[in-house]
Amino acid sequence: MNTRDKTLETRANDDITASTDADDPGNALSRREMLVLGATGAAALASGAQAQETGADAPAVAAGSVAGMPFRAYVRYGTEGSVEDLTLRDIKPTQVLVRSRGSCGCYTVTTSVLGDFPQQTPTIPNHSGMGIVEAVGEQVRRVRVGDRVLVSGTPWCGQCHQCLTGTPEWCNYLAPGGVPNDPIADMADGTGVIEASVIGGLSEIVVAYEEYCVPIFSDLPDEQIAMLGDTGAVGVAATSVYDPVQIGQNVVIFGAGPIGLAAVQGARAQAAGRIIVVEPARYRRELAVEFGATTVLDPNEDTDTLVDRIRELCAPPTDRLDAGGQIAGRGLISMRGADLVVEASGYDRYPPAVETGPDTTGLLALRQAWEVTAPGGSLVTLAVQQGDIAFPGSAFCLSGKRIYGGQMAGMNVMRDTARFVTAMENGSVDIGAIITATPSLEDVRPAFQGVADRTELGVVITFPA
Ligand SMILES: [Zn+2]
Ligand SMILES: [Zn+2]
């Protein structure tokens, strides 16, 4: 054990002592005493007071510096990308030092990992992680030293305008601009290194703002928890956050990558009626069936009639209007369609090594997704598209469809992550079955190449305990 490890262990033990002291009523502090003590001292001691008020254990407070700690990370620098030895800087009072166990690979960041464009500031790519809290800044309350924690791709502060007005997926702590993205470490030559999206993830250490940290109280494997920082959670959320699927309703999912397959599982868990999946790659269609899809369609087959086929599949069993029936309608004012449509196909940033759809921009799938949404139905758009899309004005304005621009599928990560964990524990959803690779830090590039090629699904970079 080196000196730094000893320091941290001592800190952890100090924290346990603080928790024990919390049982002592003599530790309660008045607001005036806290002011006299100052922020740092008060935070450590007030934890006992708060614990007495709430009956909870005191939050862990680590004091002192963590600067100088060595660790390794995948860094994009100039036109290079490689695993580098780094030296940690000190963390801020609102930040958490996480010893990584897993980081969920995401198609959105493939260019950041694999690209050879000049990166002016050395950057650790990716935007989620999970691991064990090793130190916390003096103002951190949500997590404690020793906690298992998810560093979610989306924060939740509970206090900003978005969090207070029902759009927590756009919590204003979300980078860029919400919080400073200062260097967390230095390269061997002294150049500062930042984390992409103030998270990074392809690193033995993640320094995260408290608002991005979700404590995890579960024994689920690390790689499954890591999937909840990004693709796994987004798919399940798509069926259960904006307009949750009701028993027997029809769901259509465009794209059966890790997000789409998690959405299939979510729809199944919500006891959807028909679950129709549109996906060009055969192996992904087969997995969709395994996870609960009732119909899978190849968008390359009869592309022009795809929308009509889906509408017919979603039709009620009668056209007798006095018996709950429905007429088909005409053209873009069709009455028929799905109650919930999830668009999770996206565009091909790289040419796939598997079958691809009829439109590599993803815009055709987006248009079709909107067309197969029933009047009164909901469309959740998740994927990153290339270019602009046109809709027929009148139908777009009048068709009664609810459209959700689904950054993180609308998740409130502090509220929803815990219930997803429970659903995984009771087997309602099986995010582990979507994971196809758990490479080490050394294999970041081939792993992300598999993501770019679409030959992999859930990819979690793992770090030995
Ligand atoms: Zn992502
Ligand atoms: Zn917020």
Short mmCIF file of C-alpha atoms and ligand atoms in Angstrom, two decimals, residues 155-164 168 170-173, ligand 2:
data_model
loop_
_atom_site.label_atom_id
_atom_site.label_comp_id
_atom_site.label_asym_id
_atom_site.label_seq_id
_atom_site.Cartn_x
_atom_site.Cartn_y
_atom_site.Cartn_z
CA PRO A 155 -27.19 15.03 -14.18
CA TRP A 156 -30.01 15.88 -11.82
CA CYS A 157 -29.65 18.77 -9.40
CA GLY A 158 -33.29 19.18 -8.36
CA GLN A 159 -32.86 22.93 -8.09
CA CYS A 160 -32.38 24.43 -11.55
CA HIS A 161 -35.26 25.71 -13.69
CA GLN A 162 -35.46 22.53 -15.78
CA CYS A 163 -35.40 20.20 -12.79
CA LEU A 164 -38.15 22.23 -11.13
CA PRO A 168 -34.89 17.07 -15.63
CA TRP A 170 -32.05 19.03 -19.44
CA CYS A 171 -30.85 19.78 -15.93
CA ASN A 172 -28.71 22.86 -16.42
CA TYR A 173 -25.68 21.14 -14.95
ZN ZN B 2 -31.09 20.63 -12.50
#
